[in-house]
PDB file of C-alpha atoms in Angstrom:
ATOM      1  CA  MET A   7      18.374   3.718 -12.377  1.00 49.00           C
ATOM      2  CA  THR A   8      18.371   6.369  -9.592  1.00 58.00           C
ATOM      3  CA  VAL A   9      14.850   6.938  -8.000  1.00 72.00           C
ATOM      4  CA  ASN A  10      14.323  10.352  -6.139  1.00 88.00           C
ATOM      5  CA  VAL A  11      12.325   9.363  -3.051  1.00 91.00           C
ATOM      6  CA  PRO A  12      10.987  11.677  -0.265  1.00 92.00           C
ATOM      7  CA  GLU A  13      12.990  11.675   3.095  1.00 92.00           C
ATOM      8  CA  GLY A  14      12.026   8.672   5.658  1.00 92.00           C
ATOM      9  CA  PHE A  15      11.106   6.206   2.855  1.00 93.00           C
ATOM     10  CA  LYS A  16      13.255   3.130   2.169  1.00 92.00           C
ATOM     11  CA  LYS A  17      12.854   0.139  -0.171  1.00 89.00           C
ATOM     12  CA  PHE A  18      10.014  -1.996   0.726  1.00 84.00           C
ATOM     13  CA  GLU A  19      12.105  -5.367   0.969  1.00 77.00           C
ATOM     14  CA  GLY A  20      11.452  -8.931   1.070  1.00 64.00           C
ATOM     15  CA  HIS A  21       8.856  -9.550  -1.257  1.00 61.00           C
ATOM     16  CA  VAL A  22       9.036 -11.196  -4.478  1.00 62.00           C
ATOM     17  CA  GLY A  23       6.721 -11.631  -7.659  1.00 70.00           C
ATOM     18  CA  PHE A  24       4.187  -8.982  -8.615  1.00 74.00           C
ATOM     19  CA  VAL A  25       5.415  -6.485  -6.076  1.00 69.00           C
ATOM     20  CA  GLU A  26       9.147  -7.011  -7.329  1.00 72.00           C
ATOM     21  CA  LEU A  27       7.966  -6.825 -11.126  1.00 72.00           C
ATOM     22  CA  THR A  28       5.669  -3.537 -10.522  1.00 75.00           C
ATOM     23  CA  GLY A  29       7.938  -1.937  -7.907  1.00 75.00           C
ATOM     24  CA  PRO A  30      10.068  -0.651  -6.476  1.00 85.00           C
ATOM     25  CA  LEU A  31       7.761  -0.001  -3.590  1.00 89.00           C
ATOM     26  CA  TRP A  32       8.862   2.392  -0.736  1.00 92.00           C
ATOM     27  CA  ILE A  33       7.811   2.380   2.727  1.00 92.00           C
ATOM     28  CA  ASN A  34       7.882   5.039   5.784  1.00 94.00           C
ATOM     29  CA  ARG A  35       7.172   3.480   8.931  1.00 91.00           C
ATOM     30  CA  THR A  36       6.389   6.081  11.947  1.00 89.00           C
ATOM     31  CA  ASP A  37       4.666   5.952  15.129  1.00 86.00           C
ATOM     32  CA  ASP A  38       1.151   6.528  13.662  1.00 85.00           C
ATOM     33  CA  GLY A  39       1.506   4.211  10.303  1.00 90.00           C
ATOM     34  CA  ALA A  40       2.949   2.710   7.380  1.00 92.00           C
ATOM     35  CA  TYR A  41       2.914   4.766   4.344  1.00 95.00           C
ATOM     36  CA  LEU A  42       3.838   3.295   0.959  1.00 95.00           C
ATOM     37  CA  GLY A  43       5.184   5.187  -1.961  1.00 95.00           C
ATOM     38  CA  LEU A  44       5.759   4.644  -5.574  1.00 95.00           C
ATOM     39  CA  ARG A  45       7.587   6.656  -8.168  1.00 95.00           C
ATOM     40  CA  VAL A  46       5.510   6.275 -11.459  1.00 95.00           C
ATOM     41  CA  GLU A  47       7.735   5.206 -14.300  1.00 94.00           C
ATOM     42  CA  ASP A  48       7.299   4.317 -17.860  1.00 95.00           C
ATOM     43  CA  LYS A  49       6.361   0.938 -17.127  1.00 94.00           C
ATOM     44  CA  HIS A  50       3.426   2.081 -15.090  1.00 95.00           C
ATOM     45  CA  CYS A  51       1.918   4.220 -17.735  1.00 96.00           C
ATOM     46  CA  ASN A  52      -0.982   3.446 -20.242  1.00 95.00           C
ATOM     47  CA  ILE A  53      -1.084   4.546 -23.837  1.00 94.00           C
ATOM     48  CA  GLY A  54      -2.378   7.923 -22.763  1.00 93.00           C
ATOM     49  CA  GLY A  55       0.702   8.663 -20.894  1.00 93.00           C
ATOM     50  CA  ILE A  56      -0.597   8.474 -17.441  1.00 96.00           C
ATOM     51  CA  CYS A  57      -0.112   6.182 -14.683  1.00 97.00           C
ATOM     52  CA  HIS A  58      -2.462   3.097 -15.478  1.00 96.00           C
ATOM     53  CA  GLY A  59      -5.690   2.563 -13.229  1.00 95.00           C
ATOM     54  CA  GLY A  60      -4.340  -0.923 -12.353  1.00 95.00           C
ATOM     55  CA  VAL A  61      -1.270   0.315 -10.756  1.00 95.00           C
ATOM     56  CA  LEU A  62      -3.191   2.645  -8.764  1.00 97.00           C
ATOM     57  CA  MET A  63      -5.274  -0.377  -7.598  1.00 96.00           C
ATOM     58  CA  TYR A  64      -2.331  -2.396  -6.909  1.00 94.00           C
ATOM     59  CA  LEU A  65      -0.650   0.534  -4.600  1.00 95.00           C
ATOM     60  CA  ALA A  66      -3.721   0.992  -2.637  1.00 97.00           C
ATOM     61  CA  ASP A  67      -4.209  -2.914  -2.289  1.00 95.00           C
ATOM     62  CA  MET A  68      -0.946  -2.877  -0.838  1.00 92.00           C
ATOM     63  CA  GLN A  69      -1.512   0.237   1.046  1.00 95.00           C
ATOM     64  CA  LEU A  70      -4.652  -1.196   2.543  1.00 96.00           C
ATOM     65  CA  GLY A  71      -3.079  -4.363   3.957  1.00 92.00           C
ATOM     66  CA  VAL A  72       0.178  -2.586   5.196  1.00 91.00           C
ATOM     67  CA  GLY A  73      -1.613   0.235   6.854  1.00 93.00           C
ATOM     68  CA  ALA A  74      -4.140  -2.187   8.660  1.00 93.00           C
ATOM     69  CA  GLN A  75      -1.233  -4.326  10.076  1.00 91.00           C
ATOM     70  CA  ALA A  76       0.439  -0.941  11.221  1.00 90.00           C
ATOM     71  CA  ALA A  77      -2.663   0.402  12.951  1.00 92.00           C
ATOM     72  CA  SER A  78      -3.506  -3.034  14.721  1.00 91.00           C
ATOM     73  CA  GLU A  79      -1.532  -5.914  16.281  1.00 81.00           C
ATOM     74  CA  VAL A  80      -2.380  -8.380  13.521  1.00 86.00           C
ATOM     75  CA  ARG A  81       1.047  -9.482  11.798  1.00 82.00           C
ATOM     76  CA  LYS A  82      -0.213 -11.722   8.989  1.00 83.00           C
ATOM     77  CA  PHE A  83      -0.733 -11.353   5.556  1.00 85.00           C
ATOM     78  CA  LEU A  84      -4.141  -9.922   5.192  1.00 90.00           C
ATOM     79  CA  PRO A  85      -5.869 -11.212   1.686  1.00 91.00           C
ATOM     80  CA  THR A  86      -8.213  -8.761   0.343  1.00 94.00           C
ATOM     81  CA  VAL A  87     -11.762  -9.941   0.007  1.00 96.00           C
ATOM     82  CA  GLN A  88     -13.254  -6.826  -0.999  1.00 97.00           C
ATOM     83  CA  MET A  89     -12.067  -3.615  -2.617  1.00 97.00           C
ATOM     84  CA  SER A  90     -13.615  -0.523  -4.273  1.00 98.00           C
ATOM     85  CA  CYS A  91     -12.108   2.653  -5.592  1.00 96.00           C
ATOM     86  CA  ASP A  92     -12.595   6.042  -7.120  1.00 97.00           C
ATOM     87  CA  PHE A  93     -10.048   7.630  -9.807  1.00 97.00           C
ATOM     88  CA  VAL A  94      -9.856  11.143  -8.601  1.00 97.00           C
ATOM     89  CA  SER A  95      -7.466  12.433 -10.849  1.00 97.00           C
ATOM     90  CA  PRO A  96      -4.966  11.628 -13.458  1.00 97.00           C
ATOM     91  CA  VAL A  97      -1.305  10.603 -12.214  1.00 97.00           C
ATOM     92  CA  SER A  98       1.383  11.884 -14.405  1.00 96.00           C
ATOM     93  CA  ASN A  99       4.505  10.021 -15.393  1.00 96.00           C
ATOM     94  CA  GLY A 100       7.446  10.623 -12.763  1.00 94.00           C
ATOM     95  CA  ALA A 101       4.905  11.648 -10.063  1.00 96.00           C
ATOM     96  CA  TRP A 102       5.462  10.383  -6.379  1.00 96.00           C
ATOM     97  CA  LEU A 103       2.374   8.664  -5.377  1.00 97.00           C
ATOM     98  CA  GLU A 104       1.971   8.279  -1.567  1.00 97.00           C
ATOM     99  CA  GLY A 105      -0.629   6.323   0.403  1.00 97.00           C
ATOM    100  CA  ARG A 106      -2.193   6.583   3.953  1.00 96.00           C
ATOM    101  CA  THR A 107      -4.374   4.143   5.285  1.00 96.00           C
ATOM    102  CA  GLN A 108      -7.234   4.530   8.034  1.00 96.00           C
ATOM    103  CA  LEU A 109      -8.781   1.262   9.717  1.00 97.00           C
ATOM    104  CA  ILE A 110     -12.100   1.738  10.066  1.00 97.00           C
ATOM    105  CA  LYS A 111     -12.990  -1.587  12.146  1.00 97.00           C
ATOM    106  CA  GLN A 112     -11.410  -4.741  13.333  1.00 96.00           C
ATOM    107  CA  THR A 113     -13.373  -7.919  13.905  1.00 95.00           C
ATOM    108  CA  ARG A 114     -12.246 -11.099  14.874  1.00 92.00           C
ATOM    109  CA  ASN A 115     -11.826 -12.260  11.202  1.00 93.00           C
ATOM    110  CA  LEU A 116     -12.021  -9.194   9.127  1.00 96.00           C
ATOM    111  CA  MET A 117     -10.311  -5.873   8.734  1.00 96.00           C
ATOM    112  CA  PHE A 118     -11.934  -2.545   7.053  1.00 98.00           C
ATOM    113  CA  ALA A 119      -9.981   0.090   6.027  1.00 97.00           C
ATOM    114  CA  THR A 120     -10.064   3.120   3.528  1.00 98.00           C
ATOM    115  CA  CYS A 121      -6.861   4.570   1.994  1.00 97.00           C
ATOM    116  CA  ILE A 122      -6.111   7.798  -0.295  1.00 98.00           C
ATOM    117  CA  LEU A 123      -3.320   8.070  -2.541  1.00 98.00           C
ATOM    118  CA  THR A 124      -1.886  11.399  -3.113  1.00 98.00           C
ATOM    119  CA  VAL A 125       0.480  13.244  -5.561  1.00 97.00           C
ATOM    120  CA  ASP A 126       2.000  16.463  -4.053  1.00 91.00           C
ATOM    121  CA  GLY A 127      -0.369  16.306  -1.333  1.00 91.00           C
ATOM    122  CA  LYS A 128      -3.583  16.261  -3.743  1.00 97.00           C
ATOM    123  CA  ASN A 129      -5.790  13.284  -3.577  1.00 97.00           C
ATOM    124  CA  ALA A 130      -5.470  11.127  -6.884  1.00 98.00           C
ATOM    125  CA  PHE A 131      -7.308   8.003  -5.398  1.00 98.00           C
ATOM    126  CA  SER A 132      -9.529   6.844  -2.965  1.00 98.00           C
ATOM    127  CA  GLY A 133     -10.160   3.175  -1.954  1.00 97.00           C
ATOM    128  CA  SER A 134     -11.556   0.854   0.669  1.00 97.00           C
ATOM    129  CA  GLY A 135     -11.396  -2.760   1.363  1.00 97.00           C
ATOM    130  CA  ILE A 136     -11.984  -5.587   3.496  1.00 97.00           C
ATOM    131  CA  MET A 137      -9.215  -7.908   4.403  1.00 96.00           C
ATOM    132  CA  LYS A 138      -9.457 -11.433   5.868  1.00 94.00           C
ATOM    133  CA  ILE A 139      -7.526 -11.788   9.213  1.00 93.00           C
ATOM    134  CA  PRO A 140      -6.300 -15.691   8.569  1.00 87.00           C
ATOM    135  CA  SER A 141      -6.594 -17.893  11.739  1.00 80.00           C
ATOM    136  CA  ASP A 142      -3.754 -19.494  13.500  1.00 70.00           C
ATOM    137  CA  LYS A 143      -4.489 -22.484  11.305  1.00 58.00           C
ATOM    138  CA  GLY A 144      -4.538 -20.865   8.058  1.00 51.00           C
ATOM    139  CA  SER A 145      -2.019 -21.195   5.493  1.00 49.00           C
ATOM    140  CA  TYR A 146      -0.652 -17.629   5.431  1.00 50.00           C
ATOM    141  CA  SER A 147       2.583 -17.124   7.466  1.00 50.00           C
ATOM    142  CA  ASP A 148       3.346 -14.224   9.921  1.00 53.00           C
ATOM    143  CA  VAL A 149       4.268 -10.992   8.021  1.00 55.00           C
ATOM    144  CA  ALA A 150       6.770  -8.625   9.902  1.00 54.00           C
ATOM    145  CA  LEU A 151       6.314  -4.971   9.023  1.00 58.00           C
ATOM    146  CA  PRO A 152       9.707  -3.004   8.535  1.00 58.00           C
ATOM    147  CA  GLN A 153      10.801  -1.538  11.829  1.00 57.00           C
ATOM    148  CA  GLN A 154      10.021   2.104  12.539  1.00 55.00           C
ATOM    149  CA  ARG A 155      13.091   4.521  11.846  1.00 54.00           C
TER     150      ARG A 155
END
């Protein structure tokens, strides 16, 4: 299946499990951040024919972590310890969802960030999260974001 993806996005590679099952995810890495995208497919929709809220939360969770990494010097997997969200408007099957992150604050152990998911430039979802920064002695390996284009 060919997926129509906006210019600048490339497949988010190197991840298995849930991301592989629910994707494909796309990433646009630029000087000012990392932006994830998802083309909504049948498998992402609920019985009402719109994108399931859990899919929106999944993309926001990924966007929070990837965006926070891009905005900081931290290159580790950032497990989410808290996330809140608002479903702003329904997202239709076939829509291109795109995320943006703002890093609010970084401490020694935590990152606080917000994200917005948009469709055609209009807000569809907003979320905020707190991510744990693992210590060097933690069990999470270093994570490398895709290179900028």
